[in-house]
Amino acid sequence: MAQGWRQQGRHAEQIDNAFHEKGWRETRLDLSTKGLLFSKDGEKIGELPEVYQEGYLVDNFKNRVVLDVEWNAKDGNLDRDLASYRSWYEAGVISAGVIITKDRRPLLELARKLWGDYQDTIPEGERVKKLPIDLTTSTVTAFDKAQMRVRRGIMGPCPVLIVAANQSTWDGTPYTSS
């Protein structure tokens, strides 16, 4: 498993694995900047010391595009991702960024419906009202959080695509306990 170094949910792992099968790779992007000094005549007159900036591992990288699956991380990860995309884009090392996440509110509605339908199939004494997943937490990465940051423009001029799972991405499989 390419993502074994960190805790990752089943959905994010499935998405990352699908990209890995298409040649995308988990990659750390670091920047190294060197200032070159030239006279007004174009003659090189010196160099500034190299500045090295250690980056972080992005979930997927291919053809100058970074793609992170931010499914259930703290929403601060979106700030890190978009700010990094901006700096990498402005440095000329990426062409765009992509974040795949969930549209929490519509998925919560879907989860409630699926859970209710499932509960109707089991004996009344075994029914549980509480959902087996938590989609009520608003401090994790989700589409509305990403939208807010994009509207604020923290990614600067870097083109960013935000993709969110919602009811229309559900394949119709009913919930089962197995």
mmCIF file of C-alpha atoms in Angstrom:
data_model
loop_
_atom_site.group_PDB
_atom_site.id
_atom_site.type_symbol
_atom_site.label_atom_id
_atom_site.label_comp_id
_atom_site.label_asym_id
_atom_site.label_seq_id
_atom_site.Cartn_x
_atom_site.Cartn_y
_atom_site.Cartn_z
ATOM 1 C CA MET A 1 0.000 0.000 0.000
ATOM 2 C CA ALA A 2 1.580 3.269 -1.113
ATOM 3 C CA GLN A 3 -0.074 5.252 1.655
ATOM 4 C CA GLY A 4 0.994 2.986 4.515
ATOM 5 C CA TRP A 5 2.905 5.705 6.364
ATOM 6 C CA ARG A 6 -0.254 7.420 7.574
ATOM 7 C CA GLN A 7 -3.708 6.581 8.771
ATOM 8 C CA GLN A 8 -6.088 6.713 5.840
ATOM 9 C CA GLY A 9 -9.724 5.810 5.512
ATOM 10 C CA ARG A 10 -10.994 3.125 3.175
ATOM 11 C CA HIS A 11 -12.532 5.574 0.689
ATOM 12 C CA ALA A 12 -9.410 7.727 0.387
ATOM 13 C CA GLU A 13 -7.253 4.623 0.024
ATOM 14 C CA GLN A 14 -9.483 3.300 -2.768
ATOM 15 C CA ILE A 15 -9.306 6.620 -4.616
ATOM 16 C CA ASP A 16 -5.520 6.870 -4.237
ATOM 17 C CA ASN A 17 -5.057 3.267 -5.369
ATOM 18 C CA ALA A 18 -7.113 3.951 -8.509
ATOM 19 C CA PHE A 19 -4.806 6.869 -9.358
ATOM 20 C CA HIS A 20 -1.698 4.816 -8.582
ATOM 21 C CA GLU A 21 -2.914 2.181 -11.062
ATOM 22 C CA LYS A 22 -2.943 4.961 -13.693
ATOM 23 C CA GLY A 23 0.679 5.929 -13.015
ATOM 24 C CA TRP A 24 0.191 8.656 -10.432
ATOM 25 C CA ARG A 25 2.701 8.490 -7.556
ATOM 26 C CA GLU A 26 2.888 9.722 -4.000
ATOM 27 C CA THR A 27 5.634 12.345 -4.189
ATOM 28 C CA ARG A 28 7.332 14.902 -1.983
ATOM 29 C CA LEU A 29 7.840 18.210 -3.750
ATOM 30 C CA ASP A 30 10.753 20.287 -2.472
ATOM 31 C CA LEU A 31 11.909 23.613 -3.886
ATOM 32 C CA SER A 32 15.457 24.763 -4.378
ATOM 33 C CA THR A 33 15.916 28.406 -5.366
ATOM 34 C CA LYS A 34 19.170 29.997 -6.417
ATOM 35 C CA GLY A 35 19.563 33.702 -7.104
ATOM 36 C CA LEU A 36 21.784 34.668 -10.013
ATOM 37 C CA LEU A 37 23.087 38.241 -10.232
ATOM 38 C CA PHE A 38 23.657 39.966 -13.571
ATOM 39 C CA SER A 39 24.923 43.392 -14.506
ATOM 40 C CA LYS A 40 22.854 45.684 -16.688
ATOM 41 C CA ASP A 41 24.950 44.423 -19.601
ATOM 42 C CA GLY A 42 23.844 40.832 -18.940
ATOM 43 C CA GLU A 43 27.177 39.696 -17.482
ATOM 44 C CA LYS A 44 26.892 37.256 -14.614
ATOM 45 C CA ILE A 45 28.427 38.905 -11.553
ATOM 46 C CA GLY A 46 27.517 36.512 -8.782
ATOM 47 C CA GLU A 47 25.189 34.063 -7.117
ATOM 48 C CA LEU A 48 23.162 34.141 -3.943
ATOM 49 C CA PRO A 49 23.207 31.120 -1.662
ATOM 50 C CA GLU A 50 20.701 28.412 -2.514
ATOM 51 C CA VAL A 51 17.488 28.452 -0.496
ATOM 52 C CA TYR A 52 16.038 24.992 0.109
ATOM 53 C CA GLN A 53 12.408 24.514 1.102
ATOM 54 C CA GLU A 54 11.318 21.050 2.132
ATOM 55 C CA GLY A 55 7.831 20.256 0.951
ATOM 56 C CA TYR A 56 5.501 17.457 1.943
ATOM 57 C CA LEU A 57 4.177 14.278 0.421
ATOM 58 C CA VAL A 58 1.297 14.819 -1.947
ATOM 59 C CA ASP A 59 -0.977 11.844 -2.443
ATOM 60 C CA ASN A 60 -0.580 11.798 -6.214
ATOM 61 C CA PHE A 61 1.657 13.508 -8.768
ATOM 62 C CA LYS A 62 1.763 13.078 -12.531
ATOM 63 C CA ASN A 63 2.564 15.335 -15.490
ATOM 64 C CA ARG A 64 3.053 18.464 -13.332
ATOM 65 C CA VAL A 65 -0.345 18.034 -11.613
ATOM 66 C CA VAL A 66 -0.677 17.390 -7.882
ATOM 67 C CA LEU A 67 -3.752 15.605 -6.555
ATOM 68 C CA ASP A 68 -4.563 15.188 -2.877
ATOM 69 C CA VAL A 69 -7.388 13.101 -1.467
ATOM 70 C CA GLU A 70 -8.566 15.015 1.584
ATOM 71 C CA TRP A 71 -11.369 12.843 2.867
ATOM 72 C CA ASN A 72 -11.441 13.100 6.625
ATOM 73 C CA ALA A 73 -8.390 15.132 7.597
ATOM 74 C CA LYS A 74 -8.496 18.272 9.709
ATOM 75 C CA ASP A 75 -9.665 21.137 7.531
ATOM 76 C CA GLY A 76 -6.314 22.912 8.042
ATOM 77 C CA ASN A 77 -4.909 20.462 5.493
ATOM 78 C CA LEU A 78 -6.764 22.449 2.850
ATOM 79 C CA ASP A 79 -4.815 25.583 3.823
ATOM 80 C CA ARG A 80 -1.544 23.646 3.578
ATOM 81 C CA ASP A 81 -2.470 22.092 0.232
ATOM 82 C CA LEU A 82 -3.684 25.278 -1.455
ATOM 83 C CA ALA A 83 -0.787 27.396 -0.166
ATOM 84 C CA SER A 84 1.673 24.745 -1.355
ATOM 85 C CA TYR A 85 -0.007 24.501 -4.745
ATOM 86 C CA ARG A 86 0.343 28.262 -5.041
ATOM 87 C CA SER A 87 4.060 28.287 -4.213
ATOM 88 C CA TRP A 88 4.806 25.325 -6.494
ATOM 89 C CA TYR A 89 2.804 26.892 -9.322
ATOM 90 C CA GLU A 90 4.503 30.269 -8.918
ATOM 91 C CA ALA A 91 7.891 28.492 -8.902
ATOM 92 C CA GLY A 92 6.943 26.818 -12.196
ATOM 93 C CA VAL A 93 7.070 23.214 -10.980
ATOM 94 C CA ILE A 94 3.353 22.355 -11.272
ATOM 95 C CA SER A 95 0.644 23.327 -13.731
ATOM 96 C CA ALA A 96 -2.410 22.695 -11.517
ATOM 97 C CA GLY A 97 -3.700 21.155 -8.308
ATOM 98 C CA VAL A 98 -6.641 18.873 -7.613
ATOM 99 C CA ILE A 99 -8.335 18.074 -4.318
ATOM 100 C CA ILE A 100 -10.790 15.203 -4.011
ATOM 101 C CA THR A 101 -13.039 15.377 -0.970
ATOM 102 C CA LYS A 102 -16.615 14.789 0.089
ATOM 103 C CA ASP A 103 -19.677 17.016 -0.014
ATOM 104 C CA ARG A 104 -20.500 16.397 3.632
ATOM 105 C CA ARG A 105 -24.099 17.663 3.873
ATOM 106 C CA PRO A 106 -25.508 15.764 0.872
ATOM 107 C CA LEU A 107 -23.621 12.637 1.945
ATOM 108 C CA LEU A 108 -25.081 12.980 5.438
ATOM 109 C CA GLU A 109 -28.593 13.027 3.933
ATOM 110 C CA LEU A 110 -27.755 9.963 1.844
ATOM 111 C CA ALA A 111 -26.228 8.152 4.838
ATOM 112 C CA ARG A 112 -29.340 8.821 6.923
ATOM 113 C CA LYS A 113 -31.559 7.428 4.173
ATOM 114 C CA LEU A 114 -29.397 4.327 3.623
ATOM 115 C CA TRP A 115 -29.105 3.718 7.368
ATOM 116 C CA GLY A 116 -32.863 4.062 7.808
ATOM 117 C CA ASP A 117 -33.515 1.663 4.928
ATOM 118 C CA TYR A 118 -31.041 -0.818 6.434
ATOM 119 C CA GLN A 119 -32.582 -0.506 9.904
ATOM 120 C CA ASP A 120 -35.965 -1.415 8.422
ATOM 121 C CA THR A 121 -34.483 -4.778 7.339
ATOM 122 C CA ILE A 122 -33.390 -5.907 10.813
ATOM 123 C CA PRO A 123 -35.435 -6.895 13.857
ATOM 124 C CA GLU A 124 -36.711 -3.905 15.840
ATOM 125 C CA GLY A 125 -34.781 -4.903 18.976
ATOM 126 C CA GLU A 126 -31.461 -4.779 17.069
ATOM 127 C CA ARG A 127 -31.991 -1.380 15.460
ATOM 128 C CA VAL A 128 -29.608 1.461 16.219
ATOM 129 C CA LYS A 129 -30.478 5.067 15.472
ATOM 130 C CA LYS A 130 -26.896 6.393 15.414
ATOM 131 C CA LEU A 131 -25.139 6.322 12.026
ATOM 132 C CA PRO A 132 -22.055 4.086 11.824
ATOM 133 C CA ILE A 133 -20.090 7.033 10.360
ATOM 134 C CA ASP A 134 -19.780 10.633 11.470
ATOM 135 C CA LEU A 135 -20.652 13.129 8.769
ATOM 136 C CA THR A 136 -21.752 15.797 11.235
ATOM 137 C CA THR A 137 -18.262 17.009 12.160
ATOM 138 C CA SER A 138 -17.610 20.335 10.459
ATOM 139 C CA THR A 139 -13.896 20.558 11.325
ATOM 140 C CA VAL A 140 -12.740 18.045 8.719
ATOM 141 C CA THR A 141 -11.986 18.496 5.042
ATOM 142 C CA ALA A 142 -15.086 18.795 2.892
ATOM 143 C CA PHE A 143 -16.314 20.561 -0.232
ATOM 144 C CA ASP A 144 -17.782 23.573 1.583
ATOM 145 C CA LYS A 145 -14.453 24.165 3.372
ATOM 146 C CA ALA A 146 -12.532 23.928 0.086
ATOM 147 C CA GLN A 147 -14.995 26.259 -1.665
ATOM 148 C CA MET A 148 -14.555 28.882 1.052
ATOM 149 C CA ARG A 149 -10.769 28.820 0.649
ATOM 150 C CA VAL A 150 -10.951 28.980 -3.143
ATOM 151 C CA ARG A 151 -13.283 31.996 -2.918
ATOM 152 C CA ARG A 152 -10.717 33.671 -0.633
ATOM 153 C CA GLY A 153 -8.086 32.990 -3.294
ATOM 154 C CA ILE A 154 -5.430 31.430 -1.065
ATOM 155 C CA MET A 155 -4.211 29.369 -4.017
ATOM 156 C CA GLY A 156 -3.387 32.571 -5.902
ATOM 157 C CA PRO A 157 -3.093 32.135 -9.666
ATOM 158 C CA CYS A 158 -2.727 28.338 -9.482
ATOM 159 C CA PRO A 159 -5.578 26.545 -11.266
ATOM 160 C CA VAL A 160 -7.275 24.231 -8.771
ATOM 161 C CA LEU A 161 -10.028 21.696 -9.356
ATOM 162 C CA ILE A 162 -12.078 20.601 -6.357
ATOM 163 C CA VAL A 163 -13.947 17.317 -6.857
ATOM 164 C CA ALA A 164 -16.466 16.188 -4.256
ATOM 165 C CA ALA A 165 -18.300 12.925 -3.769
ATOM 166 C CA ASN A 166 -22.045 13.387 -3.229
ATOM 167 C CA GLN A 167 -25.276 11.458 -3.811
ATOM 168 C CA SER A 168 -24.735 11.373 -7.572
ATOM 169 C CA THR A 169 -21.403 9.552 -7.151
ATOM 170 C CA TRP A 170 -23.042 6.745 -5.151
ATOM 171 C CA ASP A 171 -23.290 3.510 -7.138
ATOM 172 C CA GLY A 172 -26.675 2.548 -5.667
ATOM 173 C CA THR A 173 -25.418 -0.319 -3.518
ATOM 174 C CA PRO A 174 -27.594 -0.589 -0.409
ATOM 175 C CA TYR A 175 -25.898 -0.589 3.006
ATOM 176 C CA THR A 176 -25.238 -3.996 4.556
ATOM 177 C CA SER A 177 -23.495 -4.835 7.812
ATOM 178 C CA SER A 178 -20.946 -7.135 6.147
#
